[in-house]
Coordinates of C-alpha atoms in Angstrom, one line a residue:
Chain A
M612 CA 23.1 84.5 276.9
S613 CA 23.2 81.7 275.0
F614 CA 24.0 81.3 270.9
Y615 CA 20.2 80.2 271.0
D616 CA 19.2 84.4 271.6
K617 CA 21.6 84.7 268.4
Y618 CA 20.0 82.2 266.6
K619 CA 16.5 83.9 267.4
D620 CA 17.4 87.0 266.2
Y621 CA 17.9 85.6 262.7
K622 CA 15.5 82.8 263.2
N623 CA 12.7 85.1 260.9
F624 CA 15.2 86.6 259.1
N625 CA 14.0 87.1 255.2
F626 CA 16.8 85.6 253.8
G627 CA 15.0 85.5 250.3
D628 CA 14.8 89.3 250.4
Y629 CA 18.4 89.8 251.7
F630 CA 20.0 87.5 249.0
A631 CA 18.0 89.2 246.0
S632 CA 19.3 92.5 247.6
V633 CA 23.2 91.4 247.0
S634 CA 24.6 92.4 244.0
D635 CA 27.8 91.8 242.0
E636 CA 29.6 95.2 243.2
Y637 CA 28.5 94.2 247.0
I638 CA 30.1 91.5 246.5
L639 CA 33.6 92.0 245.6
R640 CA 33.1 94.7 248.0
I641 CA 33.2 92.3 250.6
I642 CA 35.5 90.1 249.1
D643 CA 38.0 93.5 249.3
K644 CA 37.4 94.1 253.2
D645 CA 39.8 92.8 256.1
R646 CA 37.1 92.3 258.3
I647 CA 33.4 91.2 257.4
S648 CA 30.5 92.0 259.3
E649 CA 27.5 88.9 259.5
L650 CA 25.1 89.9 257.0
E651 CA 28.1 90.5 254.8
F652 CA 29.6 86.4 255.3
L653 CA 25.5 85.8 254.6
A654 CA 26.0 87.5 251.4
L655 CA 29.5 85.6 250.3
L656 CA 27.1 82.5 250.9
S657 CA 24.4 84.1 248.1
D658 CA 23.7 82.6 244.9
K659 CA 25.4 85.7 243.9
A660 CA 28.6 85.3 245.0
S661 CA 28.5 81.7 243.7
K662 CA 29.8 83.8 240.3
H663 CA 32.5 85.3 242.2
L664 CA 34.1 82.1 243.6
E665 CA 37.6 82.8 241.8
A666 CA 38.1 86.0 243.6
M667 CA 36.8 84.7 246.8
A668 CA 39.1 81.4 246.6
Q669 CA 42.3 84.1 246.1
K670 CA 41.3 86.0 248.9
S671 CA 40.8 82.9 250.9
K672 CA 44.1 81.2 250.1
R673 CA 46.2 84.3 251.0
L674 CA 44.6 84.8 254.3
T675 CA 45.1 80.7 255.1
L676 CA 48.6 81.2 254.0
Q677 CA 49.0 84.0 256.1
H678 CA 47.4 82.7 259.6
F679 CA 48.3 78.7 258.6
G680 CA 51.0 78.7 256.5
K681 CA 52.1 75.5 254.2
V682 CA 51.0 73.0 256.6
I683 CA 47.7 70.6 256.7
F684 CA 47.0 69.2 260.4
L685 CA 46.0 65.2 260.1
Y686 CA 43.9 63.5 263.0
T687 CA 42.1 60.2 262.5
P688 CA 39.1 59.0 264.3
I689 CA 38.8 56.2 266.3
Y690 CA 35.1 54.7 266.9
V691 CA 34.7 53.0 270.5
A692 CA 31.0 52.1 270.7
N693 CA 28.0 52.7 268.4
Y694 CA 25.2 52.0 270.7
C695 CA 22.7 54.6 270.8
V696 CA 19.6 55.7 272.2
N697 CA 18.7 58.4 269.5
Q698 CA 16.5 58.1 266.6
C699 CA 17.9 60.4 263.9
V700 CA 16.0 59.7 260.8
Y701 CA 19.6 60.2 258.9
C702 CA 21.8 58.2 260.7
G703 CA 23.3 54.8 260.6
F704 CA 23.4 54.2 264.3
N705 CA 20.2 55.3 264.8
I706 CA 18.7 52.7 267.7
S707 CA 15.8 51.2 265.1
K708 CA 18.5 50.1 263.1
D709 CA 19.5 46.6 262.9
I710 CA 23.0 46.9 263.4
V711 CA 25.7 44.7 265.0
R712 CA 26.6 46.8 267.8
K713 CA 29.6 46.9 269.6
K714 CA 31.6 48.6 272.7
L715 CA 35.3 48.2 272.9
T716 CA 36.8 46.4 275.8
L717 CA 39.7 48.2 277.3
E718 CA 42.1 46.1 275.4
E719 CA 40.7 46.3 272.5
V720 CA 40.6 50.0 272.8
E721 CA 44.7 49.7 273.6
K722 CA 45.1 47.5 270.2
E723 CA 43.4 50.1 267.8
A724 CA 45.4 53.0 269.8
R725 CA 48.9 50.9 269.3
T726 CA 47.8 50.4 265.3
I727 CA 47.1 54.3 264.2
S728 CA 49.8 55.4 266.3
G729 CA 52.1 53.5 264.4
T730 CA 50.8 55.3 261.2
G731 CA 52.6 58.6 262.8
L732 CA 49.4 60.1 263.9
R733 CA 49.8 62.1 267.4
H734 CA 45.9 63.4 267.5
I735 CA 43.0 61.3 268.1
L736 CA 39.4 61.9 268.4
L737 CA 37.1 59.8 270.1
L738 CA 33.5 58.8 269.4
T739 CA 30.8 56.7 270.6
G740 CA 27.3 56.5 269.7
E741 CA 25.1 58.7 271.6
S742 CA 24.1 56.2 274.6
R743 CA 25.2 57.4 278.1
V744 CA 24.4 54.0 279.3
H745 CA 26.8 52.1 277.0
S746 CA 29.4 54.7 276.7
S747 CA 29.5 56.6 280.1
V748 CA 31.5 59.4 280.9
E749 CA 33.4 56.9 283.1
Y750 CA 34.0 54.6 280.2
I751 CA 34.9 57.9 278.4
K752 CA 37.5 58.2 280.9
E753 CA 38.9 55.0 281.5
C754 CA 39.5 55.3 277.2
I755 CA 41.5 58.6 277.2
M756 CA 43.9 57.1 280.0
I757 CA 44.9 54.6 277.4
L758 CA 44.6 56.8 274.5
K759 CA 46.9 59.3 276.5
Q760 CA 50.0 57.0 276.4
Y761 CA 49.4 56.8 272.5
F762 CA 48.4 60.5 271.5
R763 CA 49.0 63.9 272.3
S764 CA 46.2 65.4 271.9
I765 CA 42.9 63.9 272.3
S766 CA 39.3 65.3 271.2
I767 CA 35.8 63.7 271.8
E768 CA 32.9 63.6 269.7
V769 CA 30.1 62.0 272.1
Y770 CA 26.7 62.8 273.1
P771 CA 26.6 66.6 274.6
L772 CA 27.5 66.5 278.1
E773 CA 27.4 68.9 281.3
T774 CA 29.8 71.3 282.1
N775 CA 31.1 69.7 285.2
E776 CA 31.7 66.7 283.0
Y777 CA 33.2 68.6 280.2
E778 CA 35.4 69.4 282.9
E779 CA 36.0 66.3 284.3
L780 CA 37.2 65.3 280.9
V781 CA 39.4 67.9 280.5
K782 CA 41.1 66.7 283.8
A783 CA 41.7 63.6 282.5
G784 CA 43.3 64.9 279.4
V785 CA 40.7 65.7 276.6
D786 CA 41.4 68.9 274.8
G787 CA 39.6 69.0 271.8
L788 CA 35.3 68.8 271.5
T789 CA 33.8 68.4 267.9
M790 CA 30.0 68.5 268.0
Y791 CA 27.7 69.1 265.4
Q792 CA 24.2 70.7 265.8
E793 CA 23.3 68.5 263.2
V794 CA 20.5 71.1 261.7
Y795 CA 20.3 74.4 263.2
N796 CA 16.9 74.8 261.7
E797 CA 14.7 74.2 265.1
E798 CA 11.9 73.2 263.1
V799 CA 13.6 71.1 261.0
Y800 CA 15.5 69.6 263.9
G801 CA 12.6 68.3 265.2
E802 CA 11.4 66.8 262.3
L803 CA 14.7 64.6 262.0
H804 CA 15.2 63.5 265.9
L805 CA 12.3 61.5 266.7
K806 CA 13.1 60.1 270.1
G807 CA 15.9 59.8 272.5
P808 CA 17.8 62.8 274.7
K809 CA 18.9 64.3 271.8
R810 CA 15.6 65.7 270.6
N811 CA 16.4 68.0 273.1
Y812 CA 17.7 71.4 270.5
R813 CA 18.7 73.6 273.3
F814 CA 21.2 71.3 275.1
R815 CA 22.7 70.3 272.2
L816 CA 23.5 73.5 270.9
D817 CA 24.4 74.7 274.4
A818 CA 27.1 72.1 274.4
P819 CA 30.2 73.7 272.9
E820 CA 29.4 77.2 274.9
R821 CA 29.6 74.6 278.3
A822 CA 32.9 72.7 277.1
C823 CA 34.5 76.5 276.2
V824 CA 33.1 77.0 280.5
A825 CA 34.8 73.7 281.0
R826 CA 38.3 75.5 279.6
M827 CA 38.0 73.3 276.5
R828 CA 41.3 73.9 274.7
S829 CA 39.7 73.6 271.2
V830 CA 36.0 73.4 270.1
N831 CA 35.1 72.7 267.0
V832 CA 31.2 73.0 265.8
G833 CA 29.3 72.1 262.4
A834 CA 26.4 71.4 260.3
L835 CA 25.7 68.2 258.8
L836 CA 25.2 69.5 255.0
G837 CA 22.4 68.1 253.3
L838 CA 19.8 68.2 256.2
D839 CA 17.8 71.8 255.6
D840 CA 19.2 74.8 253.2
W841 CA 22.7 75.1 253.1
R842 CA 22.9 79.0 252.9
K843 CA 21.3 79.3 256.3
E844 CA 22.6 76.5 257.7
A845 CA 26.5 77.5 256.6
F846 CA 25.5 81.1 258.2
Y847 CA 23.8 79.7 261.7
T848 CA 27.3 77.7 261.8
G849 CA 29.4 80.7 261.2
L850 CA 27.4 82.9 263.6
H851 CA 28.1 80.2 266.1
A852 CA 31.6 79.8 265.7
D853 CA 32.3 83.5 265.7
Y854 CA 29.7 83.7 269.1
L855 CA 32.2 81.4 270.9
Q856 CA 35.2 83.2 269.9
N857 CA 34.1 86.2 270.8
N858 CA 33.1 85.1 274.3
Y859 CA 35.9 82.5 274.6
A860 CA 38.7 84.1 273.1
D861 CA 41.3 81.8 274.5
T862 CA 39.3 78.7 273.3
E863 CA 40.1 77.9 269.4
I864 CA 37.7 77.8 267.7
S865 CA 37.0 75.9 264.4
V866 CA 34.4 74.4 261.9
S867 CA 33.8 71.5 260.0
L868 CA 32.0 71.1 257.1
P869 CA 30.2 67.6 256.8
R870 CA 28.0 66.7 253.9
M871 CA 25.7 63.9 254.1
R872 CA 26.9 60.7 252.8
P873 CA 25.0 57.7 252.0
H874 CA 24.5 55.1 254.5
G875 CA 22.6 52.2 255.4
G876 CA 19.3 53.5 255.5
E877 CA 16.6 54.8 253.2
F878 CA 17.2 58.5 254.6
Q879 CA 18.3 60.9 251.6
P880 CA 19.6 64.4 252.0
K881 CA 16.9 67.1 252.0
V882 CA 19.2 69.3 249.8
K883 CA 21.7 68.5 247.5
V884 CA 25.4 70.3 248.0
D885 CA 27.6 70.0 245.4
D886 CA 30.8 70.8 244.8
R887 CA 30.9 74.4 244.0
S888 CA 28.4 74.8 247.1
L889 CA 30.8 73.0 249.5
V890 CA 33.6 75.3 248.4
Q891 CA 31.7 78.4 248.5
I892 CA 30.7 77.8 251.9
M893 CA 34.4 77.2 252.8
L894 CA 36.0 80.1 251.4
A895 CA 32.9 82.6 253.1
F896 CA 33.7 80.6 256.1
R897 CA 37.4 81.8 256.0
L898 CA 36.8 85.2 254.8
F899 CA 34.5 86.1 258.0
M900 CA 36.7 84.1 260.5
P901 CA 40.5 84.0 258.6
R902 CA 42.2 82.7 261.9
A903 CA 39.7 79.7 262.5
G904 CA 40.1 76.1 261.4
I905 CA 38.4 74.0 259.0
T906 CA 38.3 70.6 259.1
V907 CA 37.1 68.6 256.0
S908 CA 36.7 64.7 256.9
T909 CA 37.0 61.7 255.0
R910 CA 33.2 61.6 254.1
E911 CA 34.8 63.5 250.9
C912 CA 36.3 61.6 247.8
A913 CA 40.0 61.8 247.4
H914 CA 40.1 64.0 244.6
F915 CA 37.9 66.7 245.9
R916 CA 39.7 66.6 248.8
D917 CA 43.6 67.3 247.1
N918 CA 41.9 70.0 245.7
L919 CA 40.8 71.7 248.7
I920 CA 44.2 71.8 249.8
G921 CA 45.4 75.7 249.8
L922 CA 41.8 76.9 249.8
G923 CA 41.4 77.1 253.1
V924 CA 41.0 73.9 254.8
T925 CA 43.3 73.5 257.4
K926 CA 42.8 70.1 258.8
M927 CA 42.2 66.9 257.8
S928 CA 41.4 63.1 258.8
A929 CA 43.4 60.3 257.3
G930 CA 43.3 56.6 257.2
S931 CA 39.8 56.7 259.1
S932 CA 37.4 54.1 259.8
T933 CA 33.9 54.9 261.3
E934 CA 33.3 51.5 262.3
V935 CA 34.1 50.4 266.3
G936 CA 37.2 48.4 266.3
G937 CA 37.6 49.3 262.1
H938 CA 41.5 49.5 262.7
V939 CA 42.3 45.9 263.8
L940 CA 39.4 44.0 264.7
S941 CA 38.4 41.1 262.3
S942 CA 34.8 41.0 263.6
K943 CA 33.7 44.5 262.5
S944 CA 30.7 46.5 262.7
E945 CA 29.0 48.3 260.7
G946 CA 30.2 52.0 260.4
Q947 CA 27.9 55.4 260.9
F948 CA 28.6 56.2 257.4
D949 CA 30.7 55.6 254.4
I950 CA 34.1 56.7 254.2
S951 CA 34.9 58.3 250.6
D952 CA 38.3 58.6 250.8
K953 CA 39.7 55.3 251.6
R954 CA 43.9 56.6 251.1
S955 CA 46.4 55.5 254.5
V956 CA 48.0 57.8 256.5
E957 CA 51.3 57.6 254.8
E958 CA 49.2 58.2 251.2
M959 CA 48.0 61.5 252.7
K960 CA 51.2 62.6 253.7
N961 CA 52.6 62.3 250.2
L962 CA 49.9 63.7 248.6
I963 CA 50.0 66.7 250.8
Y964 CA 53.9 66.6 250.5
S965 CA 53.1 66.7 246.7
K966 CA 51.0 69.4 247.0
G967 CA 53.5 72.0 248.3
Y968 CA 52.0 72.0 252.0
Q969 CA 53.6 70.3 255.1
P970 CA 51.6 67.2 256.9
V971 CA 51.9 67.7 260.7
F972 CA 51.3 65.5 262.7
K973 CA 51.7 67.2 266.1
D974 CA 50.3 70.5 267.0
W975 CA 49.9 69.8 270.5
Q976 CA 51.2 68.6 273.9
A977 CA 49.4 67.6 277.2
I978 CA 50.9 69.9 279.7
Chain U
M1009 CA 84.1 98.3 265.0
N1010 CA 83.0 96.1 267.8
D1011 CA 79.4 95.1 267.6
N1012 CA 78.8 92.2 269.9
F1013 CA 75.4 91.0 270.2
I1014 CA 75.3 89.4 273.6
I1015 CA 72.0 87.6 275.2
G1016 CA 71.7 85.9 278.6
G1017 CA 75.7 86.4 278.6
K1018 CA 75.9 84.3 275.4
E1019 CA 77.1 85.8 272.2
V1020 CA 75.0 85.5 269.0
S1021 CA 76.4 85.6 265.6
S1022 CA 73.4 87.0 263.7
R1023 CA 70.7 89.3 264.4
L1024 CA 67.9 87.9 262.2
F1025 CA 66.0 85.1 264.4
I1026 CA 64.1 82.9 262.4
G1027 CA 61.0 80.7 263.0
T1028 CA 60.5 77.1 262.3
G1029 CA 56.6 77.0 261.3
K1030 CA 54.2 77.0 258.4
F1031 CA 57.4 75.6 256.2
Q1032 CA 55.6 73.4 253.5
D1033 CA 58.7 70.8 254.7
N1034 CA 61.0 70.8 257.3
R1035 CA 63.8 69.8 255.3
I1036 CA 64.1 73.0 254.0
I1037 CA 65.0 74.5 257.5
P1038 CA 68.7 73.8 257.8
E1039 CA 68.9 75.6 254.3
V1040 CA 67.2 78.2 255.6
V1041 CA 69.0 78.9 258.5
K1042 CA 72.4 78.6 256.3
S1043 CA 70.9 80.7 253.4
S1044 CA 69.9 83.8 256.4
G1045 CA 73.1 83.2 258.4
A1046 CA 70.6 83.0 261.7
Q1047 CA 72.0 81.3 264.5
V1048 CA 69.0 81.9 266.9
V1049 CA 66.1 79.6 265.9
T1050 CA 62.4 79.8 267.7
I1051 CA 60.2 76.0 267.8
A1052 CA 56.9 75.5 269.5
L1053 CA 57.1 73.0 272.0
R1054 CA 54.0 72.0 270.6
R1055 CA 55.0 70.7 267.5
I1056 CA 58.0 68.8 268.6
D1057 CA 57.2 64.9 268.4
F1058 CA 60.1 63.1 270.6
D1059 CA 58.7 59.8 269.4
S1060 CA 59.4 60.2 265.8
E1061 CA 62.6 61.2 263.8
E1062 CA 60.8 62.8 261.4
E1063 CA 58.5 64.5 263.0
N1064 CA 61.1 65.8 265.4
M1065 CA 61.5 69.7 264.7
L1066 CA 64.7 69.1 266.5
S1067 CA 66.3 67.0 264.2
Y1068 CA 66.1 70.0 261.4
I1069 CA 68.6 72.4 263.5
P1070 CA 71.4 72.8 262.7
E1071 CA 74.1 71.6 265.8
D1072 CA 75.7 75.4 266.0
C1073 CA 72.2 76.9 266.2
I1074 CA 70.7 78.3 269.5
I1075 CA 67.3 76.8 269.8
M1076 CA 65.0 79.2 271.9
P1077 CA 61.5 77.0 272.2
N1078 CA 58.4 78.8 272.7
T1079 CA 55.8 78.6 274.6
S1080 CA 52.5 78.7 271.4
G1081 CA 49.7 77.9 272.8
A1082 CA 49.6 79.4 276.6
R1083 CA 46.8 80.3 277.4
N1084 CA 48.1 81.9 280.5
A1085 CA 51.4 82.4 282.9
D1086 CA 51.0 78.8 284.4
E1087 CA 50.6 77.1 281.3
A1088 CA 53.7 79.1 279.7
V1089 CA 56.0 78.0 282.5
R1090 CA 54.8 74.1 282.3
I1091 CA 55.5 74.1 278.9
A1092 CA 59.2 76.1 279.2
R1093 CA 59.9 73.7 282.3
L1094 CA 58.9 70.7 279.6
A1095 CA 61.4 72.1 277.0
R1096 CA 64.2 72.1 279.4
A1097 CA 63.5 68.4 280.8
T1098 CA 63.2 67.1 277.3
G1099 CA 66.5 68.9 276.2
C1100 CA 66.2 71.9 274.6
G1101 CA 68.1 74.3 276.9
N1102 CA 67.7 77.1 278.8
W1103 CA 66.5 79.6 276.2
I1104 CA 62.3 80.3 276.5
K1105 CA 60.6 82.5 274.2
I1106 CA 57.5 83.6 276.6
E1107 CA 54.2 83.6 274.4
V1108 CA 51.1 83.8 276.3
V1109 CA 48.3 84.2 273.7
S1110 CA 44.6 84.3 275.4
D1111 CA 42.8 85.8 272.3
N1112 CA 42.6 83.3 269.3
K1113 CA 40.5 86.3 267.4
Y1114 CA 43.9 88.6 267.1
L1115 CA 46.5 86.7 268.5
L1116 CA 47.7 89.7 270.4
P1117 CA 50.0 88.6 273.6
D1118 CA 48.9 88.9 277.1
N1119 CA 51.2 91.3 278.5
F1120 CA 50.1 91.0 282.0
E1121 CA 50.7 87.3 282.0
T1122 CA 53.7 87.1 280.0
I1123 CA 55.3 89.3 283.1
K1124 CA 54.1 86.9 285.3
A1125 CA 55.6 83.8 283.7
T1126 CA 59.4 86.1 282.8
E1127 CA 59.4 86.1 286.8
I1128 CA 58.6 82.9 287.3
L1129 CA 60.9 81.8 285.0
S1130 CA 63.9 84.0 285.6
N1131 CA 64.1 82.9 288.5
E1132 CA 64.3 79.5 287.6
G1133 CA 67.5 80.3 285.4
F1134 CA 65.8 80.3 282.3
V1135 CA 67.0 82.9 279.9
V1136 CA 63.6 84.5 279.0
L1137 CA 62.8 86.3 275.8
P1138 CA 59.1 87.5 276.2
Y1139 CA 56.7 88.0 273.0
M1140 CA 54.6 91.6 273.8
S1141 CA 52.4 94.1 272.9
P1142 CA 55.0 97.4 272.9
D1143 CA 54.2 99.3 275.7
L1144 CA 56.7 100.9 277.9
M1145 CA 55.3 100.0 281.5
A1146 CA 55.0 96.5 280.7
A1147 CA 58.5 96.5 279.1
K1148 CA 59.7 98.1 282.3
M1149 CA 58.4 95.4 284.8
L1150 CA 59.4 92.8 282.2
K1151 CA 63.1 94.1 283.1
K1152 CA 62.4 94.2 286.9
A1153 CA 60.9 90.5 286.3
G1154 CA 64.2 89.0 284.8
A1155 CA 63.9 89.2 281.2
A1156 CA 66.9 89.0 278.9
A1157 CA 65.1 91.0 276.2
V1158 CA 62.0 92.3 275.0
M1159 CA 60.4 91.7 271.8
P1160 CA 57.7 93.7 270.6
L1161 CA 55.7 92.7 268.2
G1162 CA 55.5 94.8 264.8
A1163 CA 52.4 93.9 263.2
P1164 CA 49.8 91.2 264.7
I1165 CA 51.7 88.0 264.5
G1166 CA 51.1 86.4 261.0
T1167 CA 50.2 89.4 259.1
N1168 CA 53.5 90.5 257.4
K1169 CA 52.2 94.3 257.5
G1170 CA 55.6 95.5 258.8
L1171 CA 56.2 97.6 261.4
K1172 CA 53.1 98.8 262.7
T1173 CA 53.9 99.8 265.9
K1174 CA 57.0 101.9 264.9
E1175 CA 56.6 104.6 267.3
L1176 CA 55.7 102.5 270.2
V1177 CA 59.0 100.3 269.4
K1178 CA 61.1 103.3 269.3
I1179 CA 60.1 104.2 273.2
L1180 CA 61.2 100.8 274.2
I1181 CA 64.6 101.0 272.4
D1182 CA 65.1 104.8 274.0
E1183 CA 64.0 103.5 277.3
I1184 CA 64.5 99.9 278.0
D1185 CA 67.9 99.0 278.7
L1186 CA 67.6 95.6 277.2
P1187 CA 67.9 94.2 273.8
I1188 CA 64.9 95.0 271.8
I1189 CA 64.2 92.4 269.1
V1190 CA 60.8 93.0 267.1
D1191 CA 59.2 89.7 266.4
A1192 CA 55.7 89.3 264.2
G1193 CA 54.3 91.2 261.6
L1194 CA 57.9 91.8 259.4
G1195 CA 56.7 91.3 256.1
K1196 CA 59.6 92.2 253.9
P1197 CA 63.1 92.5 254.3
S1198 CA 63.0 96.1 253.9
E1199 CA 60.9 96.3 257.1
A1200 CA 63.6 94.0 258.9
A1201 CA 65.8 96.6 257.5
E1202 CA 63.8 99.7 258.8
A1203 CA 63.6 98.1 262.5
M1204 CA 67.5 97.6 262.8
E1205 CA 68.0 101.0 261.5
M1206 CA 66.0 102.6 264.1
G1207 CA 68.2 100.8 266.7
A1208 CA 66.5 97.4 267.2
S1209 CA 68.9 94.8 268.5
A1210 CA 67.6 92.0 266.4
V1211 CA 64.2 90.8 264.5
L1212 CA 62.3 87.5 264.5
V1213 CA 60.8 86.6 261.0
N1214 CA 58.7 83.1 260.5
T1215 CA 55.9 83.7 257.9
A1216 CA 57.6 86.0 255.7
I1217 CA 60.2 83.2 255.3
A1218 CA 58.4 80.3 255.3
T1219 CA 55.4 81.2 253.1
A1220 CA 57.6 82.9 250.8
G1221 CA 57.9 81.6 246.9
D1222 CA 61.4 80.3 247.7
P1223 CA 61.7 80.5 251.0
V1224 CA 65.9 80.0 250.8
R1225 CA 66.2 83.0 248.8
M1226 CA 63.8 85.3 251.2
G1227 CA 65.6 83.9 254.3
E1228 CA 68.8 85.3 252.6
A1229 CA 67.3 88.5 251.9
F1230 CA 66.2 88.8 255.5
G1231 CA 69.7 88.4 256.4
Y1232 CA 71.3 91.0 254.3
A1233 CA 68.5 93.7 255.1
V1234 CA 69.4 92.8 258.7
L1235 CA 73.1 93.6 258.3
A1236 CA 72.1 96.6 256.4
G1237 CA 69.8 98.2 258.7
R1238 CA 72.6 97.0 261.3
K1239 CA 75.3 99.3 259.4
A1240 CA 72.8 102.1 258.6
F1241 CA 72.0 102.3 262.2
L1242 CA 75.9 101.8 263.5
S1243 CA 76.5 104.8 261.0
G1244 CA 74.2 107.3 262.3
T1245 CA 71.6 107.8 259.5
G1246 CA 71.3 111.3 258.1
V1247 CA 69.1 113.9 259.6
V1248 CA 65.5 113.8 257.7
K1249 CA 64.7 117.2 256.9
D1250 CA 60.7 118.7 255.8
F1251 CA 62.1 121.1 253.9
A1252 CA 64.9 121.4 251.2
E1253 CA 68.0 123.8 252.2
A1254 CA 67.2 126.9 250.9
S1255 CA 69.9 128.9 248.8
S1256 CA 68.9 132.0 250.2
P1257 CA 68.1 131.3 253.7
L1258 CA 65.7 133.5 255.5
T1259 CA 67.5 134.3 257.9
G1260 CA 70.7 134.9 256.2
F1261 CA 70.5 138.6 257.0
L1262 CA 71.8 137.4 260.3
A1263 CA 75.7 137.6 261.0

């Protein structure tokens, strides 16, 4: 069994007919339920449901408060390399881009780590471009050894690995994995990923499951919103998260809602995902999986992020840079995408307090 | 009337235990401790940042409190044991609330792994308070494993649904010769009073206080409820009858 089987169940599903069959009354009944099914989750992603955002928001707020309390977990990414062997038409690290490529030395990793930990953050997300040659598992492990001295929880967002490689990294001190499928629609995936190992849809799709098998503590999935019909992509993301949670009960499953940002290329999002739609996705997901984490990064602007607090989001990045060595190095490289919310960790902390929530810097301890 | 409450050889002044998660600001915690009268305070070791004064939850706990670190995040007995040892090594004392949750969907405790961790840790001199699903056989095994108390859930954690497991908890109160502390699920002071009225030794409340509009006042309300419930239990509540006492009883002809 793989999530691919689940995906196939819905691959040829007639979304249009289903959405057309959804009534206002049906939406209200779903909002009122304690537990909702896959198709009910899909109904909450329909155009019809967008008329009921306020009712969904009230429920989502209550569920989030109940399960997570008045807290927002904070983390920041550290980009250690931007070499990439893939040609993904939408990405700033695309191999065909003529950008400054860089891979941090271990001394530079340490400098970055020291600076970031000085802000009080204890959770870090290590990112590399997708190149086994430049960012080998061995190199990632060496980075982890350094990061462990400064952070209590380390997640990775790197190219998909084999189960035994995830096991190695878990043993080295990694406790979380973020893996975006980018786009679940298999055909669109093929069109957008022109060259490189990333063309292998299935290998990427099954990576979160391999991480669960490798006993990764937390696994975070997501679709890059804007690459295809967001209602379907959000639905597949939720199905994926639910599949993983049902099969790997002791892994903390969460989702991210990354929305395409402008970058140094000509590719523009295929589909516009406006603020209202992004909120609808978040609320629908919260009602579908009440206990799962929801991450919103600094891709989103400050005003929008501020208003999401309390609605369903549980984790936010702060003080982010998507450039390799973006925190201390003077000769920086190009970022993967443009940061929208450029506030410092301190500013985010104060903002969260002002919203009546507690910013949480540490929520796990390697044992 | 003497109503001392002793756990692990230590007299505890309040039968309301409180948690420290989910608050909008840690700086509220000392006020909640004061208003609720709680003495035993549980903290997740995962959340204690020993490197930061501001983020270190321990610095918000008044000195006269008993700190009961918990093993939140443990997925099995081995992880719970490691967290407990870390808690003791970092100066959190030798009380430990064991939480082993291998199910992130419902967050229900894993009784089997909890029993294993209890045995190991009680042998190492910890005062072990295991959080569990109310099951008589598991509770008996926890006692045998050296638990200082048993902490059955009233409802799934964080749900505020109240004492849904009432009948099962009542059996533990009747059959297990250890303090029974109702942990998780209590959403209102009246539900805490209900647990105390039926003979629970104490209750542990976190979500209902932390996410209340006014956590300090809600803490106080839970404090009163626990006192009221305990007094009611000690007084012996009246018998509940299904029918009113008939003025002309059917059996009145029997002399």
